[in-house]
Amino acid sequence: MGSDCLFCRIVAGEIPATVVRETDSTLAFRDIDPKAPVHVLVIPKEHYADVATLGQGDPALAGELLATAAAVAEDEGLLGDGFRLMFNTGAYGGQEVFHVHAHLLGGAPLGPMLARGVA
Ligand code: 5GP
Ligand code: ZN
């Protein structure tokens, strides 16, 4: 994927990002357009398009991503009041960047799970 993928380019250091945590296999950085007081994106350094391909292709790496998200939530002081961890996936999920990323959102009450119910 590499140069065609925005988040691979962030991993490569070709595009700047405000990194809050890095491990051998994962990177966490602040969203450029935050939707909450804390809005961090947590990604595997290796390219997977979405959480389905990551979860099926490398469950251990998916676990490392969750561990990084939890560590960032702790660092950001979110464990007491809670937070939301979200993977937008595909067209119906509203995914815009096709390098899997968890949105870690917190720092204020986040409201209903969906702005507008669709059920
Ligand atoms: P998606 O809609 O794919 O779930 O989320 C993509 C997220 O990436 C959006 O929240 C958007 O603000 C964020 N984003 C897009 N381009 C950049 C960028 O260049 N840097 C950072 N830090 N975030 C980005
Ligand atoms: Zn990528």
Tab-separated table of C-alpha atoms and ligand atoms in Angstrom:
chain	number	residue	atom	x	y	z
A	1	MET	CA	0.000	0.000	0.000
A	2	GLY	CA	2.567	2.526	1.213
A	3	SER	CA	2.565	5.784	-0.692
A	4	ASP	CA	-1.094	5.473	-1.734
A	5	CYS	CA	-2.301	5.283	1.848
A	6	LEU	CA	-2.520	8.359	4.078
A	7	PHE	CA	-1.985	6.464	7.331
A	8	CYS	CA	0.905	4.388	5.924
A	9	ARG	CA	2.488	7.729	5.075
A	10	ILE	CA	1.983	8.904	8.669
A	11	VAL	CA	3.623	5.658	9.880
A	12	ALA	CA	6.528	6.327	7.500
A	13	GLY	CA	6.910	9.879	8.859
A	14	GLU	CA	6.116	11.390	5.449
A	15	ILE	CA	3.083	13.244	6.811
A	16	PRO	CA	3.263	14.872	10.249
A	17	ALA	CA	0.952	13.805	13.055
A	18	THR	CA	0.686	14.477	16.771
A	19	VAL	CA	1.722	11.062	18.057
A	20	VAL	CA	0.632	10.227	21.611
A	21	ARG	CA	1.862	6.611	21.798
A	22	GLU	CA	3.957	4.312	19.652
A	23	THR	CA	4.750	0.623	20.000
A	24	ASP	CA	6.599	-1.758	17.679
A	25	SER	CA	3.340	-2.595	15.919
A	26	THR	CA	0.944	0.305	16.580
A	27	LEU	CA	0.714	4.083	16.443
A	28	ALA	CA	-1.726	6.461	18.152
A	29	PHE	CA	-2.090	10.073	17.019
A	30	ARG	CA	-4.600	12.890	17.407
A	31	ASP	CA	-7.354	13.207	14.804
A	32	ILE	CA	-6.831	16.275	12.617
A	33	ASP	CA	-10.535	17.202	12.977
A	34	PRO	CA	-11.458	16.208	16.544
A	35	LYS	CA	-15.090	15.371	17.315
A	36	ALA	CA	-14.587	15.300	21.110
A	37	PRO	CA	-12.140	16.855	23.625
A	38	VAL	CA	-10.058	13.683	23.228
A	39	HIS	CA	-10.061	12.159	19.731
A	40	VAL	CA	-7.150	9.838	19.039
A	41	LEU	CA	-6.777	7.418	16.119
A	42	VAL	CA	-5.107	4.090	16.923
A	43	ILE	CA	-3.722	2.096	14.001
A	44	PRO	CA	-1.559	-0.940	13.309
A	45	LYS	CA	1.632	0.074	11.504
A	46	GLU	CA	1.014	-2.731	9.053
A	47	HIS	CA	-1.605	-1.942	6.441
A	48	TYR	CA	-5.013	-3.583	6.800
A	49	ALA	CA	-7.978	-1.959	5.085
A	50	ASP	CA	-10.474	-2.351	7.892
A	51	VAL	CA	-11.208	-4.042	11.200
A	52	ALA	CA	-12.669	-7.123	9.491
A	53	THR	CA	-9.499	-7.883	7.527
A	54	LEU	CA	-7.336	-7.084	10.564
A	55	GLY	CA	-9.404	-9.188	12.946
A	56	GLN	CA	-9.399	-12.180	10.622
A	57	GLY	CA	-5.880	-11.687	9.227
A	58	ASP	CA	-3.961	-11.020	12.453
A	59	PRO	CA	-5.992	-11.351	15.663
A	60	ALA	CA	-2.869	-10.873	17.799
A	61	LEU	CA	-2.178	-7.519	16.141
A	62	ALA	CA	-5.828	-6.567	16.702
A	63	GLY	CA	-5.247	-7.300	20.382
A	64	GLU	CA	-2.132	-5.128	20.415
A	65	LEU	CA	-4.188	-2.324	18.892
A	66	LEU	CA	-6.725	-2.671	21.718
A	67	ALA	CA	-3.936	-2.645	24.304
A	68	THR	CA	-2.555	0.583	22.813
A	69	ALA	CA	-6.034	2.128	22.798
A	70	ALA	CA	-6.466	1.207	26.472
A	71	ALA	CA	-3.072	2.684	27.376
A	72	VAL	CA	-3.940	5.938	25.594
A	73	ALA	CA	-7.326	6.027	27.342
A	74	GLU	CA	-5.480	5.720	30.652
A	75	ASP	CA	-2.895	8.380	29.704
A	76	GLU	CA	-5.677	10.768	28.654
A	77	GLY	CA	-7.529	10.238	31.942
A	78	LEU	CA	-10.554	8.595	30.349
A	79	LEU	CA	-10.858	5.431	32.423
A	80	GLY	CA	-12.937	6.991	35.207
A	81	ASP	CA	-15.671	8.659	33.171
A	82	GLY	CA	-15.525	6.312	30.194
A	83	PHE	CA	-14.976	6.695	26.496
A	84	ARG	CA	-15.992	5.274	23.129
A	85	LEU	CA	-13.846	3.108	20.826
A	86	MET	CA	-15.190	2.931	17.291
A	87	PHE	CA	-14.235	1.360	13.958
A	88	ASN	CA	-16.087	2.864	11.014
A	89	THR	CA	-16.093	0.143	8.371
A	90	GLY	CA	-16.975	0.339	4.677
A	91	ALA	CA	-19.623	2.432	2.969
A	92	TYR	CA	-22.466	2.031	5.483
A	93	GLY	CA	-20.009	2.558	8.344
A	94	GLY	CA	-18.864	5.869	6.854
A	95	GLN	CA	-15.202	4.844	6.569
A	96	GLU	CA	-13.129	7.461	4.715
A	97	VAL	CA	-9.556	6.274	5.258
A	98	PHE	CA	-9.028	2.639	4.285
A	99	HIS	CA	-6.235	1.834	6.750
A	100	VAL	CA	-7.922	0.386	9.806
A	101	HIS	CA	-8.159	2.849	12.696
A	102	ALA	CA	-9.923	2.874	16.030
A	103	HIS	CA	-11.420	6.223	17.001
A	104	LEU	CA	-10.820	6.766	20.731
A	105	LEU	CA	-13.287	9.445	21.836
A	106	GLY	CA	-13.780	10.935	25.287
A	107	GLY	CA	-13.426	13.866	27.624
A	108	ALA	CA	-17.146	14.727	27.614
A	109	PRO	CA	-20.491	12.882	27.450
A	110	LEU	CA	-20.648	11.560	23.881
A	111	GLY	CA	-24.395	11.363	23.435
A	112	PRO	CA	-26.276	8.540	21.744
A	113	MET	CA	-24.373	5.868	19.848
A	114	LEU	CA	-25.830	7.155	16.564
A	115	ALA	CA	-26.785	10.784	15.959
A	116	ARG	CA	-29.847	9.580	14.102
A	117	GLY	CA	-31.335	6.157	14.635
A	118	VAL	CA	-31.734	4.004	11.513
A	119	ALA	CA	-33.549	0.993	12.985
B	1	5GP	P1	-13.060	7.437	9.092
B	1	5GP	O1	-14.170	8.316	8.549
B	1	5GP	O2	-12.307	6.749	7.995
B	1	5GP	O3	-13.525	6.507	10.177
B	1	5GP	O4	-12.080	8.416	9.844
B	1	5GP	C1	-10.982	9.040	9.246
B	1	5GP	C2	-10.474	10.057	10.247
B	1	5GP	O5	-9.198	10.467	9.832
B	1	5GP	C3	-11.355	11.317	10.337
B	1	5GP	O6	-11.812	11.484	11.678
B	1	5GP	C4	-10.409	12.440	9.890
B	1	5GP	O7	-10.600	13.635	10.620
B	1	5GP	C5	-9.040	11.823	10.143
B	1	5GP	N1	-7.985	12.330	9.254
B	1	5GP	C6	-8.073	12.493	7.924
B	1	5GP	N2	-6.899	12.938	7.422
B	1	5GP	C7	-6.059	13.054	8.495
B	1	5GP	C8	-4.692	13.476	8.626
B	1	5GP	O8	-3.999	13.822	7.649
B	1	5GP	N3	-4.162	13.462	9.868
B	1	5GP	C9	-4.888	13.084	10.969
B	1	5GP	N4	-4.272	13.122	12.147
B	1	5GP	N5	-6.176	12.675	10.886
B	1	5GP	C10	-6.738	12.662	9.655
B	2	ZN	ZN	-2.055	2.033	5.055
